Tab-separated table of C-alpha atoms in Angstrom:
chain	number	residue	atom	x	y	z
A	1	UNK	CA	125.732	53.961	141.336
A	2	UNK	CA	128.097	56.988	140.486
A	3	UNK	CA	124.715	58.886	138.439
A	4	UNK	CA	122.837	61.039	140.466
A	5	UNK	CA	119.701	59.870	138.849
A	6	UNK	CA	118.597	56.241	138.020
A	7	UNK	CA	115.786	55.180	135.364
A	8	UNK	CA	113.879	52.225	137.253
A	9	UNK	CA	112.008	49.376	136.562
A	10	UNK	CA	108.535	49.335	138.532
A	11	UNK	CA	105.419	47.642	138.167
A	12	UNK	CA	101.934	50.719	138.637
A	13	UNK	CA	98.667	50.122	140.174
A	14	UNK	CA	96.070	52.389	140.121
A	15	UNK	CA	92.368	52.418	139.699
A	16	UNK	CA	92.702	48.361	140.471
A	17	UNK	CA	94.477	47.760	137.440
A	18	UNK	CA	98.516	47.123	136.783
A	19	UNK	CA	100.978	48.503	134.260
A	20	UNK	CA	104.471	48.375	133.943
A	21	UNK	CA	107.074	51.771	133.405
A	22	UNK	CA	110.139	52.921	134.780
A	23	UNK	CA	110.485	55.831	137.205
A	24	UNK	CA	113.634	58.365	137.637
A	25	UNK	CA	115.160	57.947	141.586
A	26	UNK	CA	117.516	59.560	142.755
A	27	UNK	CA	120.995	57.674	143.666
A	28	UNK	CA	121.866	57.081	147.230
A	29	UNK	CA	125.898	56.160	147.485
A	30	UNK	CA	128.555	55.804	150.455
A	31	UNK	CA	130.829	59.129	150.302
A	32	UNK	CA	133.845	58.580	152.495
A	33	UNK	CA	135.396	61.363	153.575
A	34	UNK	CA	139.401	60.818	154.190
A	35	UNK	CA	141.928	63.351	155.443
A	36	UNK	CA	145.842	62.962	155.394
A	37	UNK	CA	145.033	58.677	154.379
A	38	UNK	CA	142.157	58.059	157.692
A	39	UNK	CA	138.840	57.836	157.205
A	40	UNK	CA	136.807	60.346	159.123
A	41	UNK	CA	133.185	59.605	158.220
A	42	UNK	CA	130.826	57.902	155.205
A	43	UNK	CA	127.640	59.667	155.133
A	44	UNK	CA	125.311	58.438	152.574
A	45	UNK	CA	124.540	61.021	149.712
A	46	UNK	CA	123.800	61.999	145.965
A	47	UNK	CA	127.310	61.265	143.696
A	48	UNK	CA	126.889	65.009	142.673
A	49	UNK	CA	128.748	67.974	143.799
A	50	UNK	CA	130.838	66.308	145.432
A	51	UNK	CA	133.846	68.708	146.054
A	52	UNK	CA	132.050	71.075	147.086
A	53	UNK	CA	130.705	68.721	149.505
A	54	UNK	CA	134.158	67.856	150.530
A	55	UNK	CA	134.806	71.230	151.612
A	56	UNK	CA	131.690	72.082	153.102
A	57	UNK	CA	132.069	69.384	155.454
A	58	UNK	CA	134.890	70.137	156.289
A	59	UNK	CA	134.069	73.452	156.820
A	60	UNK	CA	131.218	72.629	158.969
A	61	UNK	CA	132.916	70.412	161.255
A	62	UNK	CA	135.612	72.475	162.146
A	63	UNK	CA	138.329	70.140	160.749
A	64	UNK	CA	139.238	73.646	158.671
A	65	UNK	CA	138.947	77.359	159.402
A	66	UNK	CA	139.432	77.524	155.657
A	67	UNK	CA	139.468	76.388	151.625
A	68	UNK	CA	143.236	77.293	151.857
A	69	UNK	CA	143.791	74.459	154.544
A	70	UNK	CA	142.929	71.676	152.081
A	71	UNK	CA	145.914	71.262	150.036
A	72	UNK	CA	144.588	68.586	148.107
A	73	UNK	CA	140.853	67.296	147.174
A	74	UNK	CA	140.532	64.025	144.961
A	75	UNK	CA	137.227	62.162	143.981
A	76	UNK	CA	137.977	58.007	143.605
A	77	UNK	CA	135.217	56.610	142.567
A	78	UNK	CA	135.253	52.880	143.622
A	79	UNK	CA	132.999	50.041	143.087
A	80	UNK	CA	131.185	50.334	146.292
A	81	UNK	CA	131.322	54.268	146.733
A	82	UNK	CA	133.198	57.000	146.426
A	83	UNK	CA	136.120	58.270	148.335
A	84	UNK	CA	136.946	62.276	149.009
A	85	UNK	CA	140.263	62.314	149.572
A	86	UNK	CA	141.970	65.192	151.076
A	87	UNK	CA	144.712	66.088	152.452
A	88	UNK	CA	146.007	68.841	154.632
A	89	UNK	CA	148.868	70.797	156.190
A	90	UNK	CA	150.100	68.676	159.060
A	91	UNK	CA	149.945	71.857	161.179
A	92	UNK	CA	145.994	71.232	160.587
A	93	UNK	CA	145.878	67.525	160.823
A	94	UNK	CA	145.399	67.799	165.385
A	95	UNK	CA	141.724	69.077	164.062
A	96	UNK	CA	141.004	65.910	162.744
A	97	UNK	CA	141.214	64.213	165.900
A	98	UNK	CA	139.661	66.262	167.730
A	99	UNK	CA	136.534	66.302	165.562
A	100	UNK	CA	136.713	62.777	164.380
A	101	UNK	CA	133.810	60.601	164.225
A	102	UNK	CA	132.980	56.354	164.814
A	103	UNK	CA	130.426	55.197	162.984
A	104	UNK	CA	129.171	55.930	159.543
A	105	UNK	CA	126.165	58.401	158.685
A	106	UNK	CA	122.656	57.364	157.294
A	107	UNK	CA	121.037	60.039	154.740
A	108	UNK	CA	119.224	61.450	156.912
A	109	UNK	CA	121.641	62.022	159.641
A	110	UNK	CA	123.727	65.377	160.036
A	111	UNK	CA	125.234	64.398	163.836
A	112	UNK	CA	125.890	60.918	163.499
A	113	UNK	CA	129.085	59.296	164.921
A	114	UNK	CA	129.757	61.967	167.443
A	115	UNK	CA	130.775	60.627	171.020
A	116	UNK	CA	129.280	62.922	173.694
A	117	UNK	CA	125.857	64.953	174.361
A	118	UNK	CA	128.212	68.238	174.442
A	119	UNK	CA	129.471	68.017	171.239
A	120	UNK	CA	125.399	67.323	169.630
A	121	UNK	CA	124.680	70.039	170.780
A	122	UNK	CA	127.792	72.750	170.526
A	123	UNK	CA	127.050	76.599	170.438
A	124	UNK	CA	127.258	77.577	166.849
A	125	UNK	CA	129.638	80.044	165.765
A	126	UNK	CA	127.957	84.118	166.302
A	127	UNK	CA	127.136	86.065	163.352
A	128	UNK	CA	127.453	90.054	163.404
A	129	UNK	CA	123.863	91.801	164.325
A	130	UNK	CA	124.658	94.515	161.670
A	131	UNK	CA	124.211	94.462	157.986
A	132	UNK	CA	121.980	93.338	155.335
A	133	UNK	CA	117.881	93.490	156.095
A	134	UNK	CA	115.274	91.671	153.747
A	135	UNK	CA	111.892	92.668	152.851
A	136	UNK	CA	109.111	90.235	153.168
A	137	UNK	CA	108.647	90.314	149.273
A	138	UNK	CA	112.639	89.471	148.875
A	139	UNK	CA	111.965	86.590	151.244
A	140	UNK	CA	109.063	85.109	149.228
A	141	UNK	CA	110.631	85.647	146.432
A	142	UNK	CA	113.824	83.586	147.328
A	143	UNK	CA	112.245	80.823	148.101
A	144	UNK	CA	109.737	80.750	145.080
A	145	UNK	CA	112.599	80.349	143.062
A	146	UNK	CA	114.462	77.503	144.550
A	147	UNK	CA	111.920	74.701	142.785
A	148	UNK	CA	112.529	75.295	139.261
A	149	UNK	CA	115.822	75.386	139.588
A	150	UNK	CA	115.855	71.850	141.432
A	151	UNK	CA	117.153	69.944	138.635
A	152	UNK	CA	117.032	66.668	140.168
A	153	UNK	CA	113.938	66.881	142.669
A	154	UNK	CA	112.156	67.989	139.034
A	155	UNK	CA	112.794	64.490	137.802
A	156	UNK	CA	112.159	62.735	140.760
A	157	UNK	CA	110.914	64.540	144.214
A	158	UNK	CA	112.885	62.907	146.300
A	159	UNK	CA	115.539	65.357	147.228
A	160	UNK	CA	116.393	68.116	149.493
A	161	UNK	CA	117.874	71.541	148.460
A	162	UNK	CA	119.742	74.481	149.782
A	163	UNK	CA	120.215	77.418	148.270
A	164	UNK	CA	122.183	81.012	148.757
A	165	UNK	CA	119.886	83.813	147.912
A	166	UNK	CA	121.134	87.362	147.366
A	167	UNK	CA	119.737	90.590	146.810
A	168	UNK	CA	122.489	91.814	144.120
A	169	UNK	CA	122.298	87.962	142.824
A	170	UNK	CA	118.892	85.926	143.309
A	171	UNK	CA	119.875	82.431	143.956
A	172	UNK	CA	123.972	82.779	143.640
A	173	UNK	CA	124.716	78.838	144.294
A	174	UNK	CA	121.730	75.864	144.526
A	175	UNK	CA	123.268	72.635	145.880
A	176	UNK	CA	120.683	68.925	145.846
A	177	UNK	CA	121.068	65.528	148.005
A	178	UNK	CA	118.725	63.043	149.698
A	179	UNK	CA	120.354	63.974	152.419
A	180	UNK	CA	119.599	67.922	153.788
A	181	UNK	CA	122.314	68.052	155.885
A	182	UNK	CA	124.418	67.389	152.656
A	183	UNK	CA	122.917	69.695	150.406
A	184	UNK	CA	123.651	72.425	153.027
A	185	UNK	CA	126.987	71.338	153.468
A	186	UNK	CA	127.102	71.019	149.298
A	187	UNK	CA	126.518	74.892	149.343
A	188	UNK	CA	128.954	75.694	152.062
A	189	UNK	CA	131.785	74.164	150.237
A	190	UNK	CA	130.407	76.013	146.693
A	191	UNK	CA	130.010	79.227	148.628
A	192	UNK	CA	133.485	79.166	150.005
A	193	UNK	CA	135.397	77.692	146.493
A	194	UNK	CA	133.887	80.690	144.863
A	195	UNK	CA	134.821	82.983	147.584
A	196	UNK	CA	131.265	84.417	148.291
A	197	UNK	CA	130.491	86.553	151.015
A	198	UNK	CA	127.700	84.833	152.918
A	199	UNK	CA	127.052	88.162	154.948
A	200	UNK	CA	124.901	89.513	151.987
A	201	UNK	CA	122.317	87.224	152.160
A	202	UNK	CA	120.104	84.167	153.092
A	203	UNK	CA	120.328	80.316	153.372
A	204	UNK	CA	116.674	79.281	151.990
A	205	UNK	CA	116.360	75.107	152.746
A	206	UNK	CA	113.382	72.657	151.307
A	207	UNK	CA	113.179	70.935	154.597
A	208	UNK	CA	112.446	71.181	158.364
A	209	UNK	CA	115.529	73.196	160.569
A	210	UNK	CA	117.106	70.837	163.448
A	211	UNK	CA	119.867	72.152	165.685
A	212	UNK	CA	122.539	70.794	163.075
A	213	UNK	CA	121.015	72.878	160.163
A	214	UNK	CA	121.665	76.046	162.678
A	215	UNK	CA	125.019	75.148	163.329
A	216	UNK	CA	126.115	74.619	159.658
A	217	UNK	CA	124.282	78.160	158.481
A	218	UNK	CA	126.329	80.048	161.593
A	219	UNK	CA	129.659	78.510	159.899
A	220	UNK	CA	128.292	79.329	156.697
A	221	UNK	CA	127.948	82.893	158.220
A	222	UNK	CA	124.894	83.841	156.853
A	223	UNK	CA	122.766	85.523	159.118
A	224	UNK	CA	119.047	84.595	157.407
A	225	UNK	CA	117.741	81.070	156.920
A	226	UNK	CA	114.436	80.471	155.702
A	227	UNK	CA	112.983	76.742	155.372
A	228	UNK	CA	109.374	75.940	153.872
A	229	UNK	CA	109.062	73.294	157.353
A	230	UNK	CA	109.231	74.184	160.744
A	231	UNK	CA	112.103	74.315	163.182
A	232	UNK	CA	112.842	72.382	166.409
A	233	UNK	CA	113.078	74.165	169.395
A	234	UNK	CA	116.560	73.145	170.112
A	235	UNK	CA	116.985	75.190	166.421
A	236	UNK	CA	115.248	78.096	167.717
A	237	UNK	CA	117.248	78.538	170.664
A	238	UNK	CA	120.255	77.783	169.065
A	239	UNK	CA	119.347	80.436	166.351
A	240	UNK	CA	119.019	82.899	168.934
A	241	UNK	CA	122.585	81.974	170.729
A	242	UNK	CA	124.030	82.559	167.331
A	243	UNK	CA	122.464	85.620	166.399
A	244	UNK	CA	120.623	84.187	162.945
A	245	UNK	CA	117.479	85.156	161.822
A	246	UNK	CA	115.421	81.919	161.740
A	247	UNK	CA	112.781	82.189	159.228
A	248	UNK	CA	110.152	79.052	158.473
A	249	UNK	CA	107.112	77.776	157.519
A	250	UNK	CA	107.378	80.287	154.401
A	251	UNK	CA	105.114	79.866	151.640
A	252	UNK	CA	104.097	82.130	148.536
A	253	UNK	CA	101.656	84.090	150.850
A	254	UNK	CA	103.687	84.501	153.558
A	255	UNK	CA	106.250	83.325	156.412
A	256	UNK	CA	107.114	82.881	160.444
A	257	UNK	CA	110.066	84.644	162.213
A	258	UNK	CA	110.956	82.957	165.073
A	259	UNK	CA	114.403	84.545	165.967
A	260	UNK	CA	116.529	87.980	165.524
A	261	UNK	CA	113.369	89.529	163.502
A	262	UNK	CA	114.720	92.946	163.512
A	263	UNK	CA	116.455	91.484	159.941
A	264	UNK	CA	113.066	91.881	158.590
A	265	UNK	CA	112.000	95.417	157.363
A	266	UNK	CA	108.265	96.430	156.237
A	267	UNK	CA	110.387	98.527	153.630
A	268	UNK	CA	114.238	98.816	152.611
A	269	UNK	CA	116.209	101.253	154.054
A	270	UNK	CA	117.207	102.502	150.220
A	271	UNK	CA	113.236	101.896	149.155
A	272	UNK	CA	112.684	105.050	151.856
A	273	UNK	CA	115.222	106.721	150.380
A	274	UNK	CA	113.823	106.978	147.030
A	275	UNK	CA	110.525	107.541	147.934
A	276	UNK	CA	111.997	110.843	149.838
């Protein structure tokens, strides 16, 4: 159950007739996430990645401000799942109370266990209005080139990705899970081990944008995110409060803005440049 990818049995019917094969599946496994010895949550997710989605979660759900407040990280695997363990500075540890959550997570949930209406639906953190702007060609391209490098959704199309796209880097990090909310948690945690500044370009997602998938990009700081499925409205407003441009529906011909569209330029500042 600890390999993110399983060869299984399965018996085929097509065309009224039956055959027998195996099929690749991706693994589904209980990740508990402990700081300073309590358990905070177990979310369900792909055995992959797995510090980085230590951190990102962390990140995320405000139990740190930073990498540096985890002084410890350690991946048990057990017989029934897998434990994060971290453990922080006790001048950190009041967070985890604050934050911490009652029930475990399904895959597919990315607010599960929290106790009130107000804390669903939190403001998400504000990212700056100046900086980077994207062509619609950079935007296409970005999210053309998330599905090849998909390693484990190319074996078995079953799960989610999230990558960080860059204009200086293509896709910098790509993180996987069945879960979405995990792989864009995964890529937090990668994009703040390797100390990358989110500010310089875009979240692009495989799936649809809820409120949740707003309020992790905003922590991420990245002020882009474009998603091949359509938002909630929740997400767009939410988007808006936080100053991100919220980009979906985007396909290889084309894409929606729904929020903060002044991020997206007919032509680059420096194209204009050279051209004069």
């Amino acid at each position: 159950m600890h390999v993110p990818v399983q060869a299984i049995d399965r018996e085929i019917w097509r065309d009224g007739a039956a055959s027998e094969g195996t099929r690749l599946i991706p693994e589904e496994t209980p990740l508990a996430l402990t700081y300073n010895g309590g358990t905070y949550a177990v979310m369900m997710g792909t055995p992959q990645n797995l510090e980085d989605f230590a951190v990102g979660f962390s990140l995320s759900e405000g139990i740190v401000k930073s990498v540096n407040d985890i002084q410890s990280l350690e991946v048990i695997r057990l017989d029934d799942g897998i434990e994060l363990r971290m453990w922080m500075a006790s001048e950190h540890a009041g967070r985890i109370s604050e934050r911490r959550r009652h029930i475990a997570g399904p895959t597919g949930c990315g607010i599960c266990g929290i106790d009130s209406i107000a804390e669903a639906v939190r403001p998400a953190a504000v990212v700056p209005q100046q900086g980077q702007t994207f062509a619609p060609e950079q935007i296409m391209a970005a999210m053309q080139a998330i599905a090849p490098l998909q390693s484990i959704n190319l074996q078995t199309r079953a799960v989610h990705a999230a990558a960080f796209w860059s204009p200086a880097g293509g896709i910098v990090a790509l993180r996987e899970d069945v879960g979405r909310h995990n792989a864009l948690d995964k890529l937090a945690g990668a994009l703040a081990r390797s100390r990358t500044d989110a500010r310089a370009g875009m979240v692009v997602l495989t799936s649809r944008v809820s409120v949740e998938m707003v309020q992790k990009t905003a922590a991420i700081g990245a002020p882009v995110m474009v998603a091949v499925s359509a938002p909630t409205a929740l997400a767009v407003r939410t988007a808006e409060a936080a100053g991100i441009t919220l980009i979906a529906i985007a396909r290889q011909d084309g894409f929606e803005v729904f929020t903060h569209g002044s991020r997206v330029v007919a032509r680059l500042a420096t194209e204009v440049a050279d051209v004069a």
